[in-house]
Short mmCIF file of the C-alpha atoms (twelve columns), coordinates in Angstrom:
data_MODEL
# 
_entry.id   MODEL 
# 
loop_
_atom_site.group_PDB 
_atom_site.id 
_atom_site.type_symbol 
_atom_site.label_atom_id 
_atom_site.label_alt_id 
_atom_site.label_comp_id 
_atom_site.label_asym_id 
_atom_site.label_seq_id 
_atom_site.Cartn_x 
_atom_site.Cartn_y 
_atom_site.Cartn_z 
_atom_site.pdbx_PDB_model_num 
ATOM 1   C CA . MET A 1   78.247  123.898 147.633 1 
ATOM 2   C CA . ALA A 2   79.309  125.445 144.329 1 
ATOM 3   C CA . ALA A 3   82.883  125.048 143.145 1 
ATOM 4   C CA . GLN A 4   85.029  128.074 143.884 1 
ATOM 5   C CA . GLU A 5   86.484  130.122 141.043 1 
ATOM 6   C CA . ALA A 6   89.616  128.390 139.763 1 
ATOM 7   C CA . LEU A 7   92.897  129.590 141.203 1 
ATOM 8   C CA . ALA A 8   95.110  130.280 138.159 1 
ATOM 9   C CA . LEU A 9   98.809  129.447 138.487 1 
ATOM 10  C CA . VAL A 10  99.640  129.290 134.742 1 
ATOM 11  C CA . GLU A 11  102.136 131.911 133.514 1 
ATOM 12  C CA . LEU A 12  101.107 133.671 130.281 1 
ATOM 13  C CA . ASP A 13  103.199 135.825 127.946 1 
ATOM 14  C CA . ASP A 14  102.219 139.213 126.473 1 
ATOM 15  C CA . ASP A 15  100.169 137.445 123.782 1 
ATOM 16  C CA . GLY A 16  98.173  135.523 126.373 1 
ATOM 17  C CA . VAL A 17  99.909  132.240 125.487 1 
ATOM 18  C CA . ASN A 18  101.177 129.778 128.075 1 
ATOM 19  C CA . LYS A 19  104.911 130.495 128.267 1 
ATOM 20  C CA . ALA A 20  105.813 126.875 128.879 1 
ATOM 21  C CA . PHE A 21  103.775 125.744 125.850 1 
ATOM 22  C CA . ARG A 22  105.613 128.081 123.500 1 
ATOM 23  C CA . ALA A 23  109.004 127.133 124.938 1 
ATOM 24  C CA . ASP A 24  108.346 123.377 124.771 1 
ATOM 25  C CA . VAL A 25  107.052 123.507 121.183 1 
ATOM 26  C CA . LEU A 26  109.935 125.612 119.871 1 
ATOM 27  C CA . GLU A 27  112.522 123.493 121.669 1 
ATOM 28  C CA . GLY A 28  110.861 120.234 120.624 1 
ATOM 29  C CA . LEU A 29  110.603 121.133 116.937 1 
ATOM 30  C CA . ALA A 30  114.250 122.221 116.865 1 
ATOM 31  C CA . GLN A 31  115.577 118.901 118.148 1 
ATOM 32  C CA . ASP A 32  116.222 115.690 116.247 1 
ATOM 33  C CA . PRO A 33  114.009 113.676 116.399 1 
ATOM 34  C CA . LYS A 34  111.237 116.208 116.895 1 
ATOM 35  C CA . ALA A 35  108.966 115.823 119.923 1 
ATOM 36  C CA . VAL A 36  106.408 117.818 121.913 1 
ATOM 37  C CA . PRO A 37  105.473 116.810 125.493 1 
ATOM 38  C CA . ALA A 38  102.151 114.964 125.696 1 
ATOM 39  C CA . ARG A 39  100.628 117.355 128.227 1 
ATOM 40  C CA . TRP A 40  100.112 119.916 125.450 1 
ATOM 41  C CA . LEU A 41  97.604  117.610 123.760 1 
ATOM 42  C CA . TYR A 42  95.113  118.696 126.420 1 
ATOM 43  C CA . ASP A 43  93.729  122.094 125.500 1 
ATOM 44  C CA . ASP A 44  89.955  122.390 125.778 1 
ATOM 45  C CA . GLU A 45  89.352  120.583 122.476 1 
ATOM 46  C CA . GLY A 46  91.976  117.965 123.270 1 
ATOM 47  C CA . SER A 47  90.385  117.333 126.657 1 
ATOM 48  C CA . ARG A 48  86.967  116.993 125.008 1 
ATOM 49  C CA . LEU A 49  88.338  114.552 122.435 1 
ATOM 50  C CA . PHE A 50  90.054  112.498 125.125 1 
ATOM 51  C CA . GLU A 51  86.771  112.179 127.026 1 
ATOM 52  C CA . GLU A 52  85.311  110.837 123.760 1 
ATOM 53  C CA . ILE A 53  88.232  108.403 123.438 1 
ATOM 54  C CA . THR A 54  87.477  106.962 126.876 1 
ATOM 55  C CA . ARG A 55  84.069  105.832 125.605 1 
ATOM 56  C CA . LEU A 56  85.388  104.038 122.498 1 
ATOM 57  C CA . PRO A 57  85.090  100.241 122.332 1 
ATOM 58  C CA . GLU A 58  88.843  99.856  121.668 1 
ATOM 59  C CA . TYR A 59  89.873  101.977 124.650 1 
ATOM 60  C CA . TYR A 60  89.739  99.532  127.570 1 
ATOM 61  C CA . PRO A 61  91.583  101.477 130.355 1 
ATOM 62  C CA . THR A 62  88.612  103.587 131.473 1 
ATOM 63  C CA . ARG A 63  86.257  100.609 131.675 1 
ATOM 64  C CA . ALA A 64  88.848  98.501  133.503 1 
ATOM 65  C CA . GLU A 65  89.683  101.241 136.007 1 
ATOM 66  C CA . THR A 66  86.005  102.006 136.575 1 
ATOM 67  C CA . GLU A 67  85.446  98.323  137.341 1 
ATOM 68  C CA . ILE A 68  88.145  98.461  140.032 1 
ATOM 69  C CA . LEU A 69  86.692  101.645 141.570 1 
ATOM 70  C CA . GLN A 70  83.222  100.101 141.666 1 
ATOM 71  C CA . SER A 71  84.294  96.750  143.100 1 
ATOM 72  C CA . ARG A 72  86.863  97.893  145.680 1 
ATOM 73  C CA . CYS A 73  84.938  100.582 147.523 1 
ATOM 74  C CA . ASP A 74  85.113  98.659  150.804 1 
ATOM 75  C CA . ASP A 75  88.899  98.425  150.466 1 
ATOM 76  C CA . PHE A 76  89.177  102.176 149.884 1 
ATOM 77  C CA . ARG A 77  87.067  102.891 152.980 1 
ATOM 78  C CA . ARG A 78  89.264  100.556 155.034 1 
ATOM 79  C CA . LEU A 79  92.558  102.062 153.888 1 
ATOM 80  C CA . ILE A 80  91.681  105.750 153.442 1 
ATOM 81  C CA . ALA A 81  90.364  107.470 156.571 1 
ATOM 82  C CA . PRO A 82  87.564  110.045 156.223 1 
ATOM 83  C CA . GLY A 83  88.438  113.741 156.235 1 
ATOM 84  C CA . ARG A 84  91.176  113.872 153.616 1 
ATOM 85  C CA . ALA A 85  91.310  116.493 150.880 1 
ATOM 86  C CA . VAL A 86  91.326  114.666 147.548 1 
ATOM 87  C CA . VAL A 87  93.774  116.349 145.177 1 
ATOM 88  C CA . GLU A 88  93.220  115.111 141.639 1 
ATOM 89  C CA . PHE A 89  96.019  115.596 139.127 1 
ATOM 90  C CA . GLY A 90  93.951  116.322 136.004 1 
ATOM 91  C CA . SER A 91  90.310  117.404 135.874 1 
ATOM 92  C CA . GLY A 92  87.913  114.843 137.293 1 
ATOM 93  C CA . SER A 93  86.262  112.315 135.038 1 
ATOM 94  C CA . SER A 94  82.475  112.404 135.114 1 
ATOM 95  C CA . VAL A 95  82.589  108.647 135.801 1 
ATOM 96  C CA . LYS A 96  85.646  107.766 137.882 1 
ATOM 97  C CA . THR A 97  86.018  110.666 140.290 1 
ATOM 98  C CA . PRO A 98  82.489  110.443 141.772 1 
ATOM 99  C CA . LEU A 99  83.018  106.746 142.460 1 
ATOM 100 C CA . LEU A 100 86.014  107.518 144.647 1 
ATOM 101 C CA . LEU A 101 84.490  110.571 146.339 1 
ATOM 102 C CA . ALA A 102 81.355  108.591 147.236 1 
ATOM 103 C CA . CYS A 103 83.485  105.891 148.886 1 
ATOM 104 C CA . ILE A 104 85.797  107.747 151.207 1 
ATOM 105 C CA . SER A 105 83.991  110.730 152.840 1 
ATOM 106 C CA . PRO A 106 86.478  113.435 151.797 1 
ATOM 107 C CA . ALA A 107 86.705  116.839 153.495 1 
ATOM 108 C CA . ALA A 108 87.357  118.688 150.212 1 
ATOM 109 C CA . TYR A 109 88.154  118.134 146.555 1 
ATOM 110 C CA . VAL A 110 90.935  119.966 144.679 1 
ATOM 111 C CA . PRO A 111 91.144  119.307 140.927 1 
ATOM 112 C CA . LEU A 112 94.360  120.477 139.251 1 
ATOM 113 C CA . ASP A 113 94.472  120.929 135.483 1 
ATOM 114 C CA . ILE A 114 96.301  123.002 132.890 1 
ATOM 115 C CA . SER A 115 93.157  123.398 130.747 1 
ATOM 116 C CA . GLY A 116 91.211  126.139 132.529 1 
ATOM 117 C CA . ASP A 117 87.823  125.929 130.794 1 
ATOM 118 C CA . PHE A 118 87.720  122.135 131.027 1 
ATOM 119 C CA . LEU A 119 88.764  122.352 134.680 1 
ATOM 120 C CA . ARG A 120 85.953  124.751 135.534 1 
ATOM 121 C CA . ALA A 121 83.364  122.658 133.695 1 
ATOM 122 C CA . ALA A 122 84.471  119.460 135.454 1 
ATOM 123 C CA . ALA A 123 84.472  121.186 138.848 1 
ATOM 124 C CA . ALA A 124 80.967  122.584 138.283 1 
ATOM 125 C CA . GLU A 125 79.659  119.145 137.276 1 
ATOM 126 C CA . LEU A 126 81.065  117.544 140.421 1 
ATOM 127 C CA . ALA A 127 79.686  120.365 142.573 1 
ATOM 128 C CA . GLU A 128 76.202  119.412 141.381 1 
ATOM 129 C CA . LYS A 129 76.773  115.754 142.286 1 
ATOM 130 C CA . PHE A 130 78.300  116.563 145.710 1 
ATOM 131 C CA . PRO A 131 76.554  119.749 146.878 1 
ATOM 132 C CA . GLY A 132 78.009  119.579 150.394 1 
ATOM 133 C CA . LEU A 133 81.624  119.058 149.335 1 
ATOM 134 C CA . PRO A 134 83.979  122.073 149.222 1 
ATOM 135 C CA . ILE A 135 85.608  122.156 145.764 1 
ATOM 136 C CA . HIS A 136 88.692  124.273 145.071 1 
ATOM 137 C CA . PRO A 137 89.805  124.047 141.399 1 
ATOM 138 C CA . VAL A 138 93.366  125.105 140.590 1 
ATOM 139 C CA . GLU A 139 94.527  125.916 137.054 1 
ATOM 140 C CA . ALA A 140 98.145  124.783 137.091 1 
ATOM 141 C CA . ASP A 141 100.779 122.610 135.457 1 
ATOM 142 C CA . PHE A 142 100.759 119.692 137.887 1 
ATOM 143 C CA . THR A 143 104.072 118.340 136.543 1 
ATOM 144 C CA . LYS A 144 105.625 120.879 138.931 1 
ATOM 145 C CA . PRO A 145 104.978 121.368 142.661 1 
ATOM 146 C CA . VAL A 146 101.687 123.232 143.184 1 
ATOM 147 C CA . ARG A 147 100.727 125.468 146.093 1 
ATOM 148 C CA . LEU A 148 97.387  124.117 147.287 1 
ATOM 149 C CA . PRO A 149 94.578  126.488 148.348 1 
ATOM 150 C CA . HIS A 150 94.894  127.654 151.945 1 
ATOM 151 C CA . GLU A 151 91.509  126.095 152.783 1 
ATOM 152 C CA . VAL A 152 93.007  122.596 152.450 1 
ATOM 153 C CA . ALA A 153 96.634  123.275 153.356 1 
ATOM 154 C CA . ASN A 154 96.343  121.816 156.860 1 
ATOM 155 C CA . LEU A 155 94.190  118.809 155.933 1 
ATOM 156 C CA . PRO A 156 95.627  115.338 155.282 1 
ATOM 157 C CA . HIS A 157 95.792  114.778 151.517 1 
ATOM 158 C CA . LEU A 158 94.978  111.946 149.128 1 
ATOM 159 C CA . GLY A 159 96.421  112.374 145.658 1 
ATOM 160 C CA . PHE A 160 94.284  110.848 142.901 1 
ATOM 161 C CA . PHE A 161 95.946  110.209 139.535 1 
ATOM 162 C CA . PRO A 162 93.605  107.940 137.568 1 
ATOM 163 C CA . GLY A 163 93.989  106.842 133.974 1 
ATOM 164 C CA . SER A 164 97.397  105.940 132.604 1 
ATOM 165 C CA . THR A 165 98.924  109.438 132.510 1 
ATOM 166 C CA . ILE A 166 102.001 108.402 134.489 1 
ATOM 167 C CA . GLY A 167 102.774 106.171 131.507 1 
ATOM 168 C CA . ASN A 168 103.106 109.243 129.288 1 
ATOM 169 C CA . MET A 169 106.445 109.983 130.930 1 
ATOM 170 C CA . VAL A 170 109.778 108.302 130.401 1 
ATOM 171 C CA . ALA A 171 111.202 106.861 133.607 1 
ATOM 172 C CA . ARG A 172 113.175 109.977 134.540 1 
ATOM 173 C CA . THR A 173 110.243 112.386 134.154 1 
ATOM 174 C CA . GLY A 174 107.853 109.892 135.745 1 
ATOM 175 C CA . VAL A 175 110.041 109.795 138.846 1 
ATOM 176 C CA . ASP A 176 110.276 113.602 138.792 1 
ATOM 177 C CA . LEU A 177 106.482 113.853 138.635 1 
ATOM 178 C CA . LEU A 178 105.977 111.457 141.531 1 
ATOM 179 C CA . ARG A 179 108.482 113.423 143.623 1 
ATOM 180 C CA . SER A 180 106.701 116.646 142.675 1 
ATOM 181 C CA . MET A 181 103.376 115.134 143.742 1 
ATOM 182 C CA . ARG A 182 104.885 114.154 147.070 1 
ATOM 183 C CA . GLN A 183 106.067 117.744 147.549 1 
ATOM 184 C CA . THR A 184 102.614 119.095 146.648 1 
ATOM 185 C CA . LEU A 185 100.747 116.675 148.926 1 
ATOM 186 C CA . GLY A 186 103.055 116.561 151.933 1 
ATOM 187 C CA . ALA A 187 104.798 114.018 154.124 1 
ATOM 188 C CA . ASP A 188 101.739 112.191 155.496 1 
ATOM 189 C CA . SER A 189 99.853  111.910 152.222 1 
ATOM 190 C CA . LEU A 190 98.503  108.991 150.226 1 
ATOM 191 C CA . LEU A 191 98.407  108.533 146.455 1 
ATOM 192 C CA . LEU A 192 95.915  106.441 144.473 1 
ATOM 193 C CA . ILE A 193 97.369  106.022 140.993 1 
ATOM 194 C CA . GLY A 194 96.358  104.173 137.840 1 
ATOM 195 C CA . MET A 195 98.842  102.263 135.678 1 
ATOM 196 C CA . ASP A 196 98.157  100.304 132.513 1 
ATOM 197 C CA . LEU A 197 99.514  96.773  132.139 1 
ATOM 198 C CA . ILE A 198 101.500 95.061  129.384 1 
ATOM 199 C CA . LYS A 199 99.258  92.981  127.112 1 
ATOM 200 C CA . ASP A 200 98.758  91.797  123.534 1 
ATOM 201 C CA . THR A 201 100.219 94.245  120.990 1 
ATOM 202 C CA . ALA A 202 97.110  94.231  118.790 1 
ATOM 203 C CA . VAL A 203 94.927  95.243  121.747 1 
ATOM 204 C CA . LEU A 204 97.315  98.052  122.659 1 
ATOM 205 C CA . GLU A 205 97.655  99.454  119.160 1 
ATOM 206 C CA . ALA A 206 93.892  99.393  118.575 1 
ATOM 207 C CA . ALA A 207 93.363  101.369 121.786 1 
ATOM 208 C CA . TYR A 208 95.509  104.197 120.375 1 
ATOM 209 C CA . ASP A 209 94.363  104.028 116.749 1 
ATOM 210 C CA . ASP A 210 90.605  103.482 116.871 1 
ATOM 211 C CA . ALA A 211 88.471  102.713 113.843 1 
ATOM 212 C CA . GLN A 212 86.454  105.931 114.193 1 
ATOM 213 C CA . GLY A 213 89.567  108.106 114.030 1 
ATOM 214 C CA . VAL A 214 88.942  109.922 117.318 1 
ATOM 215 C CA . THR A 215 92.496  109.332 118.576 1 
ATOM 216 C CA . ALA A 216 93.821  110.583 115.239 1 
ATOM 217 C CA . ALA A 217 91.772  113.774 115.663 1 
ATOM 218 C CA . PHE A 218 93.091  114.094 119.232 1 
ATOM 219 C CA . ASN A 219 96.692  113.838 118.019 1 
ATOM 220 C CA . LEU A 220 96.206  116.194 115.050 1 
ATOM 221 C CA . ASN A 221 94.558  118.725 117.362 1 
ATOM 222 C CA . LEU A 222 98.020  119.445 118.767 1 
ATOM 223 C CA . ALA A 223 99.106  120.787 115.367 1 
ATOM 224 C CA . ARG A 224 95.919  122.837 115.151 1 
ATOM 225 C CA . ARG A 225 96.614  124.258 118.610 1 
ATOM 226 C CA . ILE A 226 100.150 125.204 117.586 1 
ATOM 227 C CA . ASN A 227 98.795  126.964 114.503 1 
ATOM 228 C CA . ARG A 228 96.127  128.810 116.500 1 
ATOM 229 C CA . GLU A 229 98.089  129.837 119.585 1 
ATOM 230 C CA . LEU A 230 101.638 130.147 118.237 1 
ATOM 231 C CA . GLY A 231 101.026 131.592 114.774 1 
ATOM 232 C CA . GLY A 232 101.900 128.270 113.145 1 
ATOM 233 C CA . THR A 233 101.528 127.400 109.483 1 
ATOM 234 C CA . ILE A 234 101.675 123.606 109.806 1 
ATOM 235 C CA . PRO A 235 99.777  122.008 106.886 1 
ATOM 236 C CA . ILE A 236 97.449  119.714 108.837 1 
ATOM 237 C CA . ASP A 237 96.413  117.823 105.706 1 
ATOM 238 C CA . LYS A 238 100.031 116.734 105.184 1 
ATOM 239 C CA . LEU A 239 100.201 114.957 108.554 1 
ATOM 240 C CA . ARG A 240 98.865  111.588 109.630 1 
ATOM 241 C CA . HIS A 241 98.402  109.960 113.010 1 
ATOM 242 C CA . VAL A 242 100.649 106.972 113.761 1 
ATOM 243 C CA . ALA A 243 100.477 104.699 116.827 1 
ATOM 244 C CA . ARG A 244 102.949 101.824 117.266 1 
ATOM 245 C CA . TRP A 245 104.239 99.508  119.972 1 
ATOM 246 C CA . ASN A 246 107.888 99.878  120.986 1 
ATOM 247 C CA . ASP A 247 108.709 96.600  122.714 1 
ATOM 248 C CA . CYS A 248 112.165 97.718  123.847 1 
ATOM 249 C CA . TYR A 249 110.642 100.452 126.014 1 
ATOM 250 C CA . ALA A 250 107.305 98.690  126.689 1 
ATOM 251 C CA . ARG A 251 105.287 101.587 125.351 1 
ATOM 252 C CA . ILE A 252 102.853 102.737 122.713 1 
ATOM 253 C CA . GLU A 253 104.222 105.730 120.805 1 
ATOM 254 C CA . MET A 254 102.054 108.318 119.065 1 
ATOM 255 C CA . HIS A 255 103.509 110.387 116.239 1 
ATOM 256 C CA . LEU A 256 102.439 112.941 113.668 1 
ATOM 257 C CA . GLU A 257 104.046 111.762 110.441 1 
ATOM 258 C CA . ALA A 258 104.587 113.936 107.359 1 
ATOM 259 C CA . THR A 259 103.050 112.326 104.273 1 
ATOM 260 C CA . GLU A 260 105.309 114.496 102.097 1 
ATOM 261 C CA . ALA A 261 108.116 117.007 102.659 1 
ATOM 262 C CA . ILE A 262 106.755 120.161 104.293 1 
ATOM 263 C CA . GLU A 263 108.001 123.527 105.506 1 
ATOM 264 C CA . PHE A 264 106.228 125.694 108.073 1 
ATOM 265 C CA . GLU A 265 106.677 128.396 110.694 1 
ATOM 266 C CA . VAL A 266 105.886 128.569 114.394 1 
ATOM 267 C CA . SER A 267 106.236 131.869 116.274 1 
ATOM 268 C CA . GLY A 268 108.184 133.243 113.304 1 
ATOM 269 C CA . ARG A 269 110.736 130.403 113.280 1 
ATOM 270 C CA . ALA A 270 111.132 128.129 110.259 1 
ATOM 271 C CA . PHE A 271 110.894 124.340 110.515 1 
ATOM 272 C CA . ALA A 272 110.671 121.445 108.072 1 
ATOM 273 C CA . LEU A 273 109.771 117.757 107.998 1 
ATOM 274 C CA . GLU A 274 110.951 115.282 105.396 1 
ATOM 275 C CA . LYS A 275 108.483 112.738 104.046 1 
ATOM 276 C CA . GLY A 276 108.090 110.035 106.707 1 
ATOM 277 C CA . GLU A 277 109.666 112.187 109.440 1 
ATOM 278 C CA . THR A 278 107.596 112.511 112.598 1 
ATOM 279 C CA . ILE A 279 106.826 114.707 115.565 1 
ATOM 280 C CA . HIS A 280 106.707 112.383 118.586 1 
ATOM 281 C CA . THR A 281 103.694 113.502 120.615 1 
ATOM 282 C CA . GLU A 282 103.020 110.866 123.257 1 
ATOM 283 C CA . ASN A 283 104.336 107.770 124.979 1 
ATOM 284 C CA . SER A 284 102.096 105.415 126.912 1 
ATOM 285 C CA . HIS A 285 104.280 103.067 128.908 1 
ATOM 286 C CA . LYS A 286 102.835 99.774  130.096 1 
ATOM 287 C CA . PHE A 287 103.905 98.065  133.294 1 
ATOM 288 C CA . ASP A 288 104.083 94.855  135.243 1 
ATOM 289 C CA . ARG A 289 103.935 94.659  139.041 1 
ATOM 290 C CA . ARG A 290 107.700 94.933  139.480 1 
ATOM 291 C CA . SER A 291 108.160 97.970  137.236 1 
ATOM 292 C CA . GLN A 292 105.184 99.698  138.871 1 
ATOM 293 C CA . PHE A 293 106.611 99.308  142.356 1 
ATOM 294 C CA . THR A 294 110.114 100.305 141.241 1 
ATOM 295 C CA . LEU A 295 108.800 103.527 139.705 1 
ATOM 296 C CA . LEU A 296 106.750 104.417 142.774 1 
ATOM 297 C CA . LEU A 297 109.590 103.726 145.194 1 
ATOM 298 C CA . ALA A 298 111.992 105.819 143.111 1 
ATOM 299 C CA . GLY A 299 109.454 108.662 143.234 1 
ATOM 300 C CA . GLY A 300 109.156 108.641 147.015 1 
ATOM 301 C CA . TRP A 301 106.036 106.469 147.417 1 
ATOM 302 C CA . THR A 302 105.717 103.099 149.172 1 
ATOM 303 C CA . PRO A 303 103.023 100.784 147.738 1 
ATOM 304 C CA . VAL A 304 100.326 99.797  150.241 1 
ATOM 305 C CA . GLU A 305 97.890  97.772  148.139 1 
ATOM 306 C CA . ARG A 306 97.380  96.953  144.445 1 
ATOM 307 C CA . TRP A 307 94.208  96.026  142.580 1 
ATOM 308 C CA . VAL A 308 93.592  94.786  139.022 1 
ATOM 309 C CA . ASP A 309 90.379  94.347  137.030 1 
ATOM 310 C CA . ALA A 310 88.944  90.901  136.322 1 
ATOM 311 C CA . GLU A 311 90.754  90.599  132.973 1 
ATOM 312 C CA . GLU A 312 94.061  91.906  134.438 1 
ATOM 313 C CA . ARG A 313 94.284  94.749  131.923 1 
ATOM 314 C CA . PHE A 314 94.765  97.668  134.320 1 
ATOM 315 C CA . SER A 315 95.748  98.344  137.917 1 
ATOM 316 C CA . LEU A 316 95.169  100.863 140.688 1 
ATOM 317 C CA . ILE A 317 97.781  101.215 143.405 1 
ATOM 318 C CA . LEU A 318 97.471  102.933 146.779 1 
ATOM 319 C CA . ALA A 319 100.809 104.228 148.054 1 
ATOM 320 C CA . GLU A 320 101.937 106.286 151.027 1 
ATOM 321 C CA . ALA A 321 104.609 108.963 151.110 1 
ATOM 322 C CA . THR A 322 107.865 107.192 151.972 1 
ATOM 323 C CA . ARG A 323 109.303 108.307 155.282 1 
ATOM 324 C CA . PRO A 324 113.013 109.211 155.247 1 
ATOM 325 C CA . ARG A 325 115.277 106.548 156.702 1 
ATOM 326 C CA . ASN A 326 118.830 105.330 156.416 1 
ATOM 327 C CA . ALA A 327 119.124 102.484 153.941 1 
ATOM 328 C CA . PRO A 328 121.886 100.734 152.001 1 
# 
């Protein structure tokens, strides 16, 4: 069965630009320190570059998570009943998503992604691998509640959030996202979510600053996107990619750092960076078991089972939507 045409829920302005993208960039560049939410790294080129990152020798999370998906198929079958609609938050990986779909006999697959072209390509690829599976792609910002296609509205849902994307959010926005997912998926839903684990600083920093410079290109692509879509004049050659461990917050931080003082415009508004000043573009928080469970519980999800890879670098957690109850 071919994937259906993507349902588009992204709001565009008169110039055809995502309204939320423009608003976030202008607000983020006006604040001190400057920051742009990490989700805007993922235009079509950013999504392509990230897929390349997942194959780099330094970037362990994809290999570790794939190992869990391959080795725990029997557990997934035991805990996830057939007939659920799998709702993936972010377009499906060509490696990880098929492993899950092959394990659990889903009734339908609904990929959600803000990058429309990448979403459609990923959905078409999965349709070839699973010709009998109904696929309903939705172009949407999944950080907010999403109205699922009517074809799957009455099915039980399994949310799938692989990778370490939940770590891109600070605790407050991570909890907001988990609550939003619960609202999207419904009261009787399950969530299978990936979370990266705290480990040696050198391993972490190498994963976000690879020797080939692919992660640097991924980060700098955000500035190129701003220039292309928002009429920006950011001098790309005056920026450099920086990745560093912040032990206080247990996270890797990615920044675009000015190598000299620069001035530029975005959407007709003037901005400047001093030498050494940065635009904070991404966090990647790392967790231990306790902080993982605390975050999930705060977001309305009760952990059911947790798995780690053989080297204990990464974890997958299955959680169920927490039922309301009186509690102290």
